[in-house]
Structure formats: C-alpha cells, structure tokens
PDB file of C-alpha atoms and ligand atoms in Angstrom:
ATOM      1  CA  UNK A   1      91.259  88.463 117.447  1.00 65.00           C
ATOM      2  CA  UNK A   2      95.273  88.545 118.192  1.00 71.00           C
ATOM      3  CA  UNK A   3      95.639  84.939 116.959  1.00 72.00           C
ATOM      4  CA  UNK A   4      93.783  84.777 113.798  1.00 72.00           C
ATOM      5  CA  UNK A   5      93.169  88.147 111.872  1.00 77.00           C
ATOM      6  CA  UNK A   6      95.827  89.256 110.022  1.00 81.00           C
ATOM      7  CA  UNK A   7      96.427  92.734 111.459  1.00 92.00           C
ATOM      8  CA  UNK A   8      92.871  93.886 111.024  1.00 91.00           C
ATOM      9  CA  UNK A   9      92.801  97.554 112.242  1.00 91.00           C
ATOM     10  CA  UNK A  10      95.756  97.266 114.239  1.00 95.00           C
ATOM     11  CA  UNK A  11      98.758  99.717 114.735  1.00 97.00           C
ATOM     12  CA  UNK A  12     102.043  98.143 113.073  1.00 97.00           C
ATOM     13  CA  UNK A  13     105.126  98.505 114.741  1.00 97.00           C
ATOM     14  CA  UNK A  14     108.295  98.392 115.634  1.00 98.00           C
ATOM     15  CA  UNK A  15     108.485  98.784 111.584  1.00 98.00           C
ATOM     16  CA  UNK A  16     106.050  98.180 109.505  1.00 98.00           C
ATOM     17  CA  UNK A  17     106.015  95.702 106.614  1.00 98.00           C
ATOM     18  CA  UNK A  18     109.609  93.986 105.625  1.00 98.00           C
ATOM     19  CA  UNK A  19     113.423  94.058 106.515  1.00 98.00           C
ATOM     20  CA  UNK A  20     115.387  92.059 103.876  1.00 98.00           C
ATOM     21  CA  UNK A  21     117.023  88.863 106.305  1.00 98.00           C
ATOM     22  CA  UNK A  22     115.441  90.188 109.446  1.00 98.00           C
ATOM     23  CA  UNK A  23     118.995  92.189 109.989  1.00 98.00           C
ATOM     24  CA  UNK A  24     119.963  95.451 109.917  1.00 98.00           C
ATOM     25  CA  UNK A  25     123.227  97.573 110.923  1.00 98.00           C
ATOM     26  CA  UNK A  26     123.150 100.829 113.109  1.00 98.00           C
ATOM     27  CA  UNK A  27     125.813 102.469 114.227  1.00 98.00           C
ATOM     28  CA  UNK A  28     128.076 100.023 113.656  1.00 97.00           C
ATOM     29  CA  UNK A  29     125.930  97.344 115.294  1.00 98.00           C
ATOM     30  CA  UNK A  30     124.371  94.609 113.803  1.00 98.00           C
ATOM     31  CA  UNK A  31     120.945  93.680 115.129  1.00 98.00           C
ATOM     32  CA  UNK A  32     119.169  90.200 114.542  1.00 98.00           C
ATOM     33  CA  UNK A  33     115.282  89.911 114.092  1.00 98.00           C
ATOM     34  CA  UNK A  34     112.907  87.571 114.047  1.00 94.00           C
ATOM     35  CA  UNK A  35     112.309  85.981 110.396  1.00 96.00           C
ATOM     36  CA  UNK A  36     108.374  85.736 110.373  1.00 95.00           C
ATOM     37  CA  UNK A  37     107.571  86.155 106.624  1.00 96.00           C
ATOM     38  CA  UNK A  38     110.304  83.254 104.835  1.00 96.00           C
ATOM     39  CA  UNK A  39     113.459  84.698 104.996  1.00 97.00           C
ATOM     40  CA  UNK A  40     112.466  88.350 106.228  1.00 98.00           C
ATOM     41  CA  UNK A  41     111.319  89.816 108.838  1.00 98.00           C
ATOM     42  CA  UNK A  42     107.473  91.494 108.422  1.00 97.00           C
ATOM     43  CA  UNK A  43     105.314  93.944 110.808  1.00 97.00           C
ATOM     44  CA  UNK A  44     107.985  94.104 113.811  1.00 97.00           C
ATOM     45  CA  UNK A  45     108.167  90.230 114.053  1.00 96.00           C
ATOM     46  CA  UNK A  46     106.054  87.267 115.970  1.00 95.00           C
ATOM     47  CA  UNK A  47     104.723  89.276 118.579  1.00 95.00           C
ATOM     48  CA  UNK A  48     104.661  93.261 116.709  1.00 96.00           C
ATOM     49  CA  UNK A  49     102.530  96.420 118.224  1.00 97.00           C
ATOM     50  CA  UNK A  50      99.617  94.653 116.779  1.00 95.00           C
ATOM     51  CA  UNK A  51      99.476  91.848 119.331  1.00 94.00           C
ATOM     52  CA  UNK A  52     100.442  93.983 122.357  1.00 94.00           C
ATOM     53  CA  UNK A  53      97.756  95.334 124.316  1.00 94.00           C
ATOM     54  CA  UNK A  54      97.970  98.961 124.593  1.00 96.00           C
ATOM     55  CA  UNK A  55      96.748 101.025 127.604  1.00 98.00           C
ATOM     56  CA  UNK A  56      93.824 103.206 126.680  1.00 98.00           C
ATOM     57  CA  UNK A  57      92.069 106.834 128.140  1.00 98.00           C
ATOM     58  CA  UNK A  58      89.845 108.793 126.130  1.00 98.00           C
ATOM     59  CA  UNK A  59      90.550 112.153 125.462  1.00 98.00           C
ATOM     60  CA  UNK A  60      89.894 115.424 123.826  1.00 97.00           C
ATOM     61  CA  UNK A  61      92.048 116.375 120.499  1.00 95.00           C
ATOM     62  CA  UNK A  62      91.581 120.310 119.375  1.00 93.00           C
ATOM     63  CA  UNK A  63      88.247 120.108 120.803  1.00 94.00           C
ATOM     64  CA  UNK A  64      87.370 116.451 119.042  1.00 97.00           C
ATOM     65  CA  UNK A  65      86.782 113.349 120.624  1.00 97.00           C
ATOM     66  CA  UNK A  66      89.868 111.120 121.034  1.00 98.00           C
ATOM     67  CA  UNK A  67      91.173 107.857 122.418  1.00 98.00           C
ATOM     68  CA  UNK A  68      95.114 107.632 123.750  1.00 98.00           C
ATOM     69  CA  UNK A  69      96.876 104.502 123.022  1.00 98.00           C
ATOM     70  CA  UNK A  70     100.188 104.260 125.183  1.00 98.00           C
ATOM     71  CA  UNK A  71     102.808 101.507 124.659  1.00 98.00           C
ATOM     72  CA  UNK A  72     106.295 101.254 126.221  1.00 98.00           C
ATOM     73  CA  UNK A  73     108.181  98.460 124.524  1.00 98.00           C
ATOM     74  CA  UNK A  74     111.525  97.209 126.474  1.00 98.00           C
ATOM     75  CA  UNK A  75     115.237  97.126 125.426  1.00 98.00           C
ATOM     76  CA  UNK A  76     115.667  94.002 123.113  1.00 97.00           C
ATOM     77  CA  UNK A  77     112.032  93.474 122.320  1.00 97.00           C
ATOM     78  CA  UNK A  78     111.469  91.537 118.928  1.00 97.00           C
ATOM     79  CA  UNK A  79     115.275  91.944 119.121  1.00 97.00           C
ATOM     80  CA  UNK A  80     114.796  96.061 118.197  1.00 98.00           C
ATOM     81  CA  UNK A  81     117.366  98.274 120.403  1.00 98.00           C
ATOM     82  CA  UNK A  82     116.088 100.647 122.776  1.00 98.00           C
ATOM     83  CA  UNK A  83     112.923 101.367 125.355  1.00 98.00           C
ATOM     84  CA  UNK A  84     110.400 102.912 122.790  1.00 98.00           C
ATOM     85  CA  UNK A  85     107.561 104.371 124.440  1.00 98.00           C
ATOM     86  CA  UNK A  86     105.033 105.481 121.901  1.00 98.00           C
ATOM     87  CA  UNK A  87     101.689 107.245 121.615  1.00 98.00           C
ATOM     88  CA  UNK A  88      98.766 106.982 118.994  1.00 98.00           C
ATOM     89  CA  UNK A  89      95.878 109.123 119.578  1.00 98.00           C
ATOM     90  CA  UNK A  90      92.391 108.223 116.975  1.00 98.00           C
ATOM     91  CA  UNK A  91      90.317 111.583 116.631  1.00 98.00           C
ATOM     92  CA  UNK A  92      87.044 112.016 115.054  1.00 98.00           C
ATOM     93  CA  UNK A  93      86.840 115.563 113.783  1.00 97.00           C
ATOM     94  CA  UNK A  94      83.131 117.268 112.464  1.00 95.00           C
ATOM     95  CA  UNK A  95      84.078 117.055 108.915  1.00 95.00           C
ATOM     96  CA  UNK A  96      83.785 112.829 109.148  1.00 97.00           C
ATOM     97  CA  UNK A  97      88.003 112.306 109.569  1.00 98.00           C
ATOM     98  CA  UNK A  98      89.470 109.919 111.484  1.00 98.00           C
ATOM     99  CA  UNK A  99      93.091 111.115 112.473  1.00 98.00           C
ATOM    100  CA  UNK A 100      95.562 108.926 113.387  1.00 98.00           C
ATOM    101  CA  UNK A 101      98.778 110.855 115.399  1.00 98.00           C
ATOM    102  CA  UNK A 102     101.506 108.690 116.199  1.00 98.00           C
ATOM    103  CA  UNK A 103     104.167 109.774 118.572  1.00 98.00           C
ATOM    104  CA  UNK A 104     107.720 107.476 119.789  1.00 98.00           C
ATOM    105  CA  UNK A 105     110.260 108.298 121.873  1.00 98.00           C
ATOM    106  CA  UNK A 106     113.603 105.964 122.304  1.00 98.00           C
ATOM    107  CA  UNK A 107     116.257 105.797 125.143  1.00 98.00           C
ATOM    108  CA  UNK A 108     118.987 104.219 122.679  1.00 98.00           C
ATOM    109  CA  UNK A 109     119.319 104.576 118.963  1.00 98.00           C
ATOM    110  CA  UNK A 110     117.245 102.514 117.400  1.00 98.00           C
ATOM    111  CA  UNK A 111     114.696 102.068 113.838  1.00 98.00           C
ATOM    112  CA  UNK A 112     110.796 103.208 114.189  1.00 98.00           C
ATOM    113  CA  UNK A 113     107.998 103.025 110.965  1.00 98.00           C
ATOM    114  CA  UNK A 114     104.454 102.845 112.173  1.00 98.00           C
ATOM    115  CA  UNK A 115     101.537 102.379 110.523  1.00 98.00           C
ATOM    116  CA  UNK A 116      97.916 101.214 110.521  1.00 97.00           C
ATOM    117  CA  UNK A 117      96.790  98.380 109.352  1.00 96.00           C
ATOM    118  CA  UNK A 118      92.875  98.577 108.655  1.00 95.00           C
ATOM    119  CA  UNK A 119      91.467  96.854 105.458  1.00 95.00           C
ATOM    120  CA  UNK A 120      88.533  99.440 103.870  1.00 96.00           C
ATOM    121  CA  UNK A 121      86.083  98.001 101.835  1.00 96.00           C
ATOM    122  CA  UNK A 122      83.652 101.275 101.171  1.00 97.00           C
ATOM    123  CA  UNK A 123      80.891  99.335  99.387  1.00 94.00           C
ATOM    124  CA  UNK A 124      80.089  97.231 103.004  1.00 89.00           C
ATOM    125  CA  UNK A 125      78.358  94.254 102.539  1.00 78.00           C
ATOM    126  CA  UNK A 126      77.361  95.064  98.936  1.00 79.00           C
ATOM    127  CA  UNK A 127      80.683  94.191  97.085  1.00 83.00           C
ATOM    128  CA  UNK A 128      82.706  90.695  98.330  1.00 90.00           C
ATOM    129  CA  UNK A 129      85.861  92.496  96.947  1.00 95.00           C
ATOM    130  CA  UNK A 130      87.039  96.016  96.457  1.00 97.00           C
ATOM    131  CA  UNK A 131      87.663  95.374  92.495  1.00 97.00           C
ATOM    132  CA  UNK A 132      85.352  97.773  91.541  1.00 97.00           C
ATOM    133  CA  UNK A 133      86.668 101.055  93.983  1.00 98.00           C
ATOM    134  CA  UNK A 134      88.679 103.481  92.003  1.00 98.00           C
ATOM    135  CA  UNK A 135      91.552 104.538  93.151  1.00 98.00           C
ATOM    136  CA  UNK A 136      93.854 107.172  92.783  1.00 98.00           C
ATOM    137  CA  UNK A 137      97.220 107.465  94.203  1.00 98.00           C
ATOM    138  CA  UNK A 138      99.163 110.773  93.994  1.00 98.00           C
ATOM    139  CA  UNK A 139     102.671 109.093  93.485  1.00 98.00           C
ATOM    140  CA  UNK A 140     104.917 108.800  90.284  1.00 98.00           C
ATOM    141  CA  UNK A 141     106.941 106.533  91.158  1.00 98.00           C
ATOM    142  CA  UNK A 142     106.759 103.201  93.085  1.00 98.00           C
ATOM    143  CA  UNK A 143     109.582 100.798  94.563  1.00 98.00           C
ATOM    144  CA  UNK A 144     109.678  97.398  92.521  1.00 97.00           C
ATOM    145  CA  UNK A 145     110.554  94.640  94.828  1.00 96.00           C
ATOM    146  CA  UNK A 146     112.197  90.828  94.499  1.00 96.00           C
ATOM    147  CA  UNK A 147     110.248  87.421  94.601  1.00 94.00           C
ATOM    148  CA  UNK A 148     110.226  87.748  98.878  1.00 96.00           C
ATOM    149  CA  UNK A 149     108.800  91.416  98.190  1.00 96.00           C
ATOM    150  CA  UNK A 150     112.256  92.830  99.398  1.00 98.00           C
ATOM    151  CA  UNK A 151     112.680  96.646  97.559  1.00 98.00           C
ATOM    152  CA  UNK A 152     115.523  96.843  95.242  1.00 98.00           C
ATOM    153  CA  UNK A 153     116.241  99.623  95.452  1.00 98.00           C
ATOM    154  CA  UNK A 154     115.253 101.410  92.522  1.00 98.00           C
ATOM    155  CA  UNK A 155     112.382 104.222  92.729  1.00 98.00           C
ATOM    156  CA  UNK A 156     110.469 103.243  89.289  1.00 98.00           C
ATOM    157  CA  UNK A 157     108.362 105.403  87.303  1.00 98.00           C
ATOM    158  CA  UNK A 158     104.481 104.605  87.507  1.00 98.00           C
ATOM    159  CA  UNK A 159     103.792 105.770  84.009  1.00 98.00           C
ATOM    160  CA  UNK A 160     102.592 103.785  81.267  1.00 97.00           C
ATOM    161  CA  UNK A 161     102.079 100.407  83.904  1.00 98.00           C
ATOM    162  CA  UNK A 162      99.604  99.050  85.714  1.00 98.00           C
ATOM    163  CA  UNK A 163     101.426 100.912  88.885  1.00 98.00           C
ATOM    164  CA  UNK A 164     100.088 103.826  87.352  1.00 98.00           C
ATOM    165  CA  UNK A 165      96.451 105.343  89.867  1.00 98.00           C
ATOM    166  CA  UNK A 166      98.021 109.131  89.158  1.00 98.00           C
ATOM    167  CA  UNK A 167      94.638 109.217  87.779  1.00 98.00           C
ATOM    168  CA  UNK A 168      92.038 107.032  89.100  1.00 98.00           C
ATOM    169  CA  UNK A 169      91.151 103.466  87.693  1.00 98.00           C
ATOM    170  CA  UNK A 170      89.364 100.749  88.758  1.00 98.00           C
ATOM    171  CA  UNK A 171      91.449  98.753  91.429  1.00 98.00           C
ATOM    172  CA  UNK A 172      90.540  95.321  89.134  1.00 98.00           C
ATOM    173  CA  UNK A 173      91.420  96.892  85.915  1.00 98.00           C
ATOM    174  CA  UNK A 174      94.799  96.097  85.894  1.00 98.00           C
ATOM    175  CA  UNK A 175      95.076  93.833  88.662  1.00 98.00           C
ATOM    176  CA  UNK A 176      95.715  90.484  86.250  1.00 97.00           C
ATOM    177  CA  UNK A 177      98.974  92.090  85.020  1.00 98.00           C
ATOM    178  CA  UNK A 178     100.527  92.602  88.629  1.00 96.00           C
ATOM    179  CA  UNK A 179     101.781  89.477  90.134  1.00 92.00           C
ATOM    180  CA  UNK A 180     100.406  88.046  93.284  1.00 93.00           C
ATOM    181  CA  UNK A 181      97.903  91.882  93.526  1.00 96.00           C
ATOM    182  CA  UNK A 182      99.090  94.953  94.916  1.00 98.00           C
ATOM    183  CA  UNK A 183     101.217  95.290  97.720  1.00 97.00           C
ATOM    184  CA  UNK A 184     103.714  97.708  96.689  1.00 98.00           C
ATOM    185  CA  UNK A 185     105.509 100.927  98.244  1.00 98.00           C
ATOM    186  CA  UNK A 186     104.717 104.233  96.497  1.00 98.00           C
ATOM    187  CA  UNK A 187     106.883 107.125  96.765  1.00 98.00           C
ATOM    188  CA  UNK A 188     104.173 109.735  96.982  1.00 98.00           C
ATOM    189  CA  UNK A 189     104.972 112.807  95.496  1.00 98.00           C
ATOM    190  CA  UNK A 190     104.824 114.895  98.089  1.00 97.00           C
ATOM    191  CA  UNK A 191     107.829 113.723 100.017  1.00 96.00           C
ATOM    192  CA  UNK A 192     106.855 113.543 103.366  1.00 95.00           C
ATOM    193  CA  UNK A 193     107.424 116.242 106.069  1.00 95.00           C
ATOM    194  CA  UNK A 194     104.062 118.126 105.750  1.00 97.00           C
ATOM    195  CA  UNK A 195     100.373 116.612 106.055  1.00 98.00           C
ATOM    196  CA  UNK A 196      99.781 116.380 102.119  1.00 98.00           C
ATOM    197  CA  UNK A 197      96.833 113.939  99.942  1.00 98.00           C
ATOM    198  CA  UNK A 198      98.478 110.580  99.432  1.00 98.00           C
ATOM    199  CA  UNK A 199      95.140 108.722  98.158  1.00 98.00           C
ATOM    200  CA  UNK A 200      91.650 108.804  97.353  1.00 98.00           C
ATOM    201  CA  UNK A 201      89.476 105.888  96.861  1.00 98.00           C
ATOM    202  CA  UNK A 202      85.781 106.357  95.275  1.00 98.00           C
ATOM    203  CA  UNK A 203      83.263 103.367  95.271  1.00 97.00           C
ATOM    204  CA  UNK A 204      80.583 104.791  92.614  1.00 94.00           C
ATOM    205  CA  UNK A 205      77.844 102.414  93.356  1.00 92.00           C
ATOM    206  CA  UNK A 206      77.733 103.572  96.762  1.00 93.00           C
ATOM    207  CA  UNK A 207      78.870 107.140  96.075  1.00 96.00           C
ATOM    208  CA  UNK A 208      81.476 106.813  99.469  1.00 97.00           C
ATOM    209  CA  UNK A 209      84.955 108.082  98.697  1.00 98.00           C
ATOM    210  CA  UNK A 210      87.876 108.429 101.615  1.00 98.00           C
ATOM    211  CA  UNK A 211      90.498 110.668 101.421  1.00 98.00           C
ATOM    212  CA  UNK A 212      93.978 109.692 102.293  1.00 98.00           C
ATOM    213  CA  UNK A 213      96.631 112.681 103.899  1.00 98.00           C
ATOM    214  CA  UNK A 214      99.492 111.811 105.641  1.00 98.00           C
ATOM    215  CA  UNK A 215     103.168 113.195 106.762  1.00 98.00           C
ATOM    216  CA  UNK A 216     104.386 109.776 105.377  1.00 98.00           C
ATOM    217  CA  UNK A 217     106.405 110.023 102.210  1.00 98.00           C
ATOM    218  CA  UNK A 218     105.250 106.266 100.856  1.00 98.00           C
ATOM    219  CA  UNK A 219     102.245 104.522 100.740  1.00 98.00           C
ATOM    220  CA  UNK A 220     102.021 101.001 101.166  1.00 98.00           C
ATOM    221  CA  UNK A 221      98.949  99.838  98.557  1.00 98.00           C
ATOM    222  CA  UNK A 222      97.809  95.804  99.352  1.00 98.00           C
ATOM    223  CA  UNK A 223      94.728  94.680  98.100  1.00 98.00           C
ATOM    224  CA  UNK A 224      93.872  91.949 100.650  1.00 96.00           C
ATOM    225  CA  UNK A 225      96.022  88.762  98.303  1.00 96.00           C
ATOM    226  CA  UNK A 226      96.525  86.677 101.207  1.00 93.00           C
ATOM    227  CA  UNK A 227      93.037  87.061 102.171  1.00 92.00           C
ATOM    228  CA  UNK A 228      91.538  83.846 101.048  1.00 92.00           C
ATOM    229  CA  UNK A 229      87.983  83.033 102.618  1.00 90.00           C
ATOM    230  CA  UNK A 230      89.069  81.223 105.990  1.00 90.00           C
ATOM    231  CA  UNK A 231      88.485  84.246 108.045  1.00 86.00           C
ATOM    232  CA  UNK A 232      85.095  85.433 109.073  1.00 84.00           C
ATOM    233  CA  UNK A 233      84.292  89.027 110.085  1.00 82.00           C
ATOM    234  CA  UNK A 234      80.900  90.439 110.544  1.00 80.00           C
ATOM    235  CA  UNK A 235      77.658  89.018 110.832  1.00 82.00           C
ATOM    236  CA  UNK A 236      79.922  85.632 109.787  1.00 85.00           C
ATOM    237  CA  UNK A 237      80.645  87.182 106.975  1.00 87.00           C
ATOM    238  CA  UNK A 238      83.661  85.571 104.769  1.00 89.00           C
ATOM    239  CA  UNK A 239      86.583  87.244 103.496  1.00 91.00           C
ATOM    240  CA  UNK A 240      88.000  86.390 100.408  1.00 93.00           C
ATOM    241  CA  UNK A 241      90.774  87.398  98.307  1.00 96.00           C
ATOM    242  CA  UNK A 242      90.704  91.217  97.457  1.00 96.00           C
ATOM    243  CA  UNK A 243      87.869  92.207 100.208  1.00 95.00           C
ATOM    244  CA  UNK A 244      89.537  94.705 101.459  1.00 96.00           C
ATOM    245  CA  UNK A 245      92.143  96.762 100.600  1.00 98.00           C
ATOM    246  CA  UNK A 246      94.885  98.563 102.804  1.00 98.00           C
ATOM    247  CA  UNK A 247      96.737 102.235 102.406  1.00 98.00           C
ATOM    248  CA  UNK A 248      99.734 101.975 104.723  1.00 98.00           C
ATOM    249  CA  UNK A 249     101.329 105.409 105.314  1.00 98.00           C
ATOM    250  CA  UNK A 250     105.196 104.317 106.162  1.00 98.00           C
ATOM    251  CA  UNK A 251     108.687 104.811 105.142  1.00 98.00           C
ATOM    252  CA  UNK A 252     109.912 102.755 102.993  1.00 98.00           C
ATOM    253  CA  UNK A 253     110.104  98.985 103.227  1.00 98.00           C
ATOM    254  CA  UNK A 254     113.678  97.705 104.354  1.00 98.00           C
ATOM    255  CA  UNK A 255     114.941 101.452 104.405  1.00 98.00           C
ATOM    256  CA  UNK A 256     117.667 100.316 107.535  1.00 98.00           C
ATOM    257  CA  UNK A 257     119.010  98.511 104.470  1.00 98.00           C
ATOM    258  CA  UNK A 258     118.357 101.280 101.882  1.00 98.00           C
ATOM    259  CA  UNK A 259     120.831 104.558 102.765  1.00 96.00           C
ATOM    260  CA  UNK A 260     119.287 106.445  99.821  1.00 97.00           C
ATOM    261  CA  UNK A 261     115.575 105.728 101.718  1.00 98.00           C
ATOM    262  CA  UNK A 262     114.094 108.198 103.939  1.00 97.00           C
ATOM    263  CA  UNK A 263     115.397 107.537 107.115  1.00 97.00           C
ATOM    264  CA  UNK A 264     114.150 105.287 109.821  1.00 98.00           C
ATOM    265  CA  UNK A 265     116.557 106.232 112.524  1.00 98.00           C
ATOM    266  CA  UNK A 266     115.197 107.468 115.686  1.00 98.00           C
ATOM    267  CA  UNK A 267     117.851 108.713 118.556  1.00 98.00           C
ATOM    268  CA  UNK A 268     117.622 109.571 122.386  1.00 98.00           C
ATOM    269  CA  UNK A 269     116.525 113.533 122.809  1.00 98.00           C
ATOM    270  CA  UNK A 270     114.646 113.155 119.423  1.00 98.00           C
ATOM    271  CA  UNK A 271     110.676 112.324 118.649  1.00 98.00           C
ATOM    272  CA  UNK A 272     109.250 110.334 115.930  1.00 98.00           C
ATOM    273  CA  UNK A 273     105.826 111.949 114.527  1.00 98.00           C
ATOM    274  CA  UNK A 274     103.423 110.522 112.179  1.00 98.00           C
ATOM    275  CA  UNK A 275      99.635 111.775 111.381  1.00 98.00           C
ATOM    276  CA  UNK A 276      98.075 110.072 109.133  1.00 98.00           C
ATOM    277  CA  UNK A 277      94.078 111.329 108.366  1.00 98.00           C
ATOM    278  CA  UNK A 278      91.192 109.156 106.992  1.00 98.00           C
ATOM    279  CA  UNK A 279      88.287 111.380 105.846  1.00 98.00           C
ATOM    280  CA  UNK A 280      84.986 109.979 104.344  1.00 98.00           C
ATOM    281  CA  UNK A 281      82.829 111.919 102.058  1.00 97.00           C
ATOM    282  CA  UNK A 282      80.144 110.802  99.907  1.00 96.00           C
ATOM    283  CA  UNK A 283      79.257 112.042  96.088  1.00 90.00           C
TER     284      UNK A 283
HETATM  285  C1  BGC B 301     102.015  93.654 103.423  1.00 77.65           C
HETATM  286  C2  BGC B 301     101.653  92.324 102.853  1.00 77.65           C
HETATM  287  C3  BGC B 301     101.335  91.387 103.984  1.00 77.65           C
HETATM  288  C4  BGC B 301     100.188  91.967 104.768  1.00 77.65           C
HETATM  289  C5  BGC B 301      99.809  91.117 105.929  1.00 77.65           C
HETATM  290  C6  BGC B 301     100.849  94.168 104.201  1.00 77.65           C
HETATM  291  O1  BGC B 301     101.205  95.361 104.802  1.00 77.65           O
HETATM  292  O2  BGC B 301     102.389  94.579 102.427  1.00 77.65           O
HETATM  293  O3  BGC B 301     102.724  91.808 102.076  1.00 77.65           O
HETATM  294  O4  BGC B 301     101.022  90.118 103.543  1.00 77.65           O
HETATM  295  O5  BGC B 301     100.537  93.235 105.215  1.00 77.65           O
HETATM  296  O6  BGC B 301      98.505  91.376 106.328  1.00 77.65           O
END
C-alpha cells in the first residue's frame, strides 16, 4: 500500500501539495527539501505523513465514534524544522459525516498544511471515471499555476472559464479545455477561519451527493490525471485516468514562498487546527 498507491486515503503532511524548488526562507533561515515532483518539492517529500505509520486508539468524539491518529515527527525530518507532534482524529457522526480534526504542535518555528488525500468516486463500481459527477465549488477565484504547477501568484477570477463550478457542472464538461485535468488551488470564498461549505459533488445516476465544509480557506480540486490504469484497487479493479477525484482542504500551494498567501507558519506556544467534514446524503 505505502509503495505503490499514490496517497490513497492518506493524511498529507508536513505540507501538502508543492513548494516551488523544494526551498523556503523562515526567519531568516533558509531550509532545503527534498525535490520529489521535478524541480519541486510535493506532499512533504520522499517519505511525507502518508508513508509514516501513525499510532492509533479509538475513541469517542462529542459522543461519536472516533479513531486517534498520533504522529511525532523529529527535528530535520524531510529537512522541515522543528519536532511536530500532530493529531488527526476521523469521526462518524449520525447524520452520515465523516470529520476529519487535525491538530500540530511544533517546538521550533517551522511550516505545517495538512490535508487528506482520499480519491471519491460516488458512482462505485458503476462509472470507471468521475466525468459525469457534478460539481460545485463555492470559490470565485482560483490560483493559476506555471508548467511545474508552481502558483504565480495571482488569485484569478473563476468567471466566464472552465475554472468556473460556482454553479455546478459536469466535472467532464469542460475538462478538454484545462490542460493536463484539474488540479488547481481554489480560494474558497469563505476565507478560512470558521467551518464553512467549500464543495458539493452530486452523482445523479446514483442520486449520492457529499458535502464538503472545512476551516481551510483553499481547496485543492485534482481529478485523478496521473491515474492511468496500472494500479488496481478493489475486487482487482483498475484505475484509470479520472476515476477518482480529490477535494484537498489546504492553504495554499507554495504559500512559504507567497507572503500575500494565508500563512503557513506555525511557532512554539501556538497550535495548528484544521477540521475538515465529509458528509454523504443521497437525493
Ligand atoms: C496534486 C497532484 C498530484 C497528486 C498526487 C495532488 O494533490 O495536486 O498534482 O499529482 O496529488 O497524487
């Protein structure tokens, strides 16, 4: 599972998705990171949060049934500053969410984004690709990105593009007129801070739709590109390009190279929070 799936279901850390050169400064203090993804660094580097093994205790949440992931990750690992000791706690709650609460904690300065990584495919085994879900992503604007899908900078209005799921549309609608898919930052509208809808994704032929809320202010939105058949999940079942999809509540990618970004900074005395909340409803 570690070696060859592509960060199926896993937690994403130290940062999640891409820092331009695999550098970054902080403080004054540059630090050097692995280059896993041609010349940048991707998913906290050769051997990220998704490949560590995490202890585990189940627990109760508010009442819910929950499972405690616990991580400490030393001084220097993957070439990040600072012991970060984080927390992720899954909760099923009654009304068919799965919560996701992320917690870190750092004994030097250093840069934290986590995410999760799980590809969602609501039609199951009756749809090879997720082509036909609608989606809808409450964000106007979007960060474009260069040919190593590095942001430039610029926060880019969604409107009138096929960026553009303020209102939903078929995931395959547009797809042809984005290069390589989607796998692009949004800057959801809500800003981040409080728990607030960032997507929702309806698949009408099996009537399933999930909700997407999260503290996050962007959304990362990939629909499976480098997926391409080699990889087989279920029952043997191949997965091809587009057969899944991922929503990956984060700050931005390469914001320790971005000051007007949200901020990934995390510093002794301070904790990082996250919740992100998956709920499943049918219609
Ligand atoms: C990134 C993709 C990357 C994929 C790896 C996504 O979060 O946005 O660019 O290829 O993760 O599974």
């Amino acid at each position: 599972y570690v070696s060859e799936y592509p960060y199926f279901g896993t937690i994403v850390g130290r940062y999640a998705n891409r820092i331009k050169g695999g550098r970054f400064v902080l403080d004054g203090v540059e630090y050097v990171l692995a280059r896993n993804n041609g010349p940048n660094h991707l998913h906290g580097g050769i051997k990220g949060f998704d490949k560590a093994v995490w202890a585990a205790e189940p627990t109760t949440h508010d009442g819910a049934p929950a499972l405690r992931l616990r991580h400490v990750s030393p001084d220097g690992d993957e070439g990040y500053p600072g012991t970060l000791t984080t927390t992720v706690t899954y909760v099923l709650t009654d009304d068919n969410a799965l919560e996701v609460h992320y917690e870190a904690e750092t004994d030097r300065p250093t840069i934290v984004n986590l995410t999760q990584h799980a590809y969602f495919n609501l039609a199951g085994s009756r749809s090879e690709t997720i082509l036909d879900h609608e989606m809808q992503i409450f964000a106007s604007r979007y960060t474009p990105v260069d040919e190593t899908l590095i942001p430039t900078g610029e926060l880019r209005a969604v409107k009138d593009t096929p960026m553009d799921f303020t209102t939903p549309h078929r995931i395959g609608a547009r797809i042809d007129q984005v290069e390589g898919g989607y796998d692009h930052n949004y800057v959801l509208d809500s800003g981040g801070g409080a728990l607030a809808p960032a997507a929702r994704v309806h698949d009408a032929a099996s009537g399933r739709i999930m909700e997407v809320h999260t503290t996050e202010p962007g959304l990362q939105f990939y629909t499976g590109n480098f997926l391409d058949g080699t990889i087989k999940g279920k029952g043997g079942r191949v997965y091809p390009k587009h057969a899944g999809f991922c929503l990956e509540a984060q700050v931005f990618p390469d914001s320790p190279n971005n000051p007007s970004f949200p901020s990934p900074v995390l510093r002794p005395g301070e904790k990082y929070t996250q919740t992100t909340v998956y709920r499943f409803l049918t219609e």
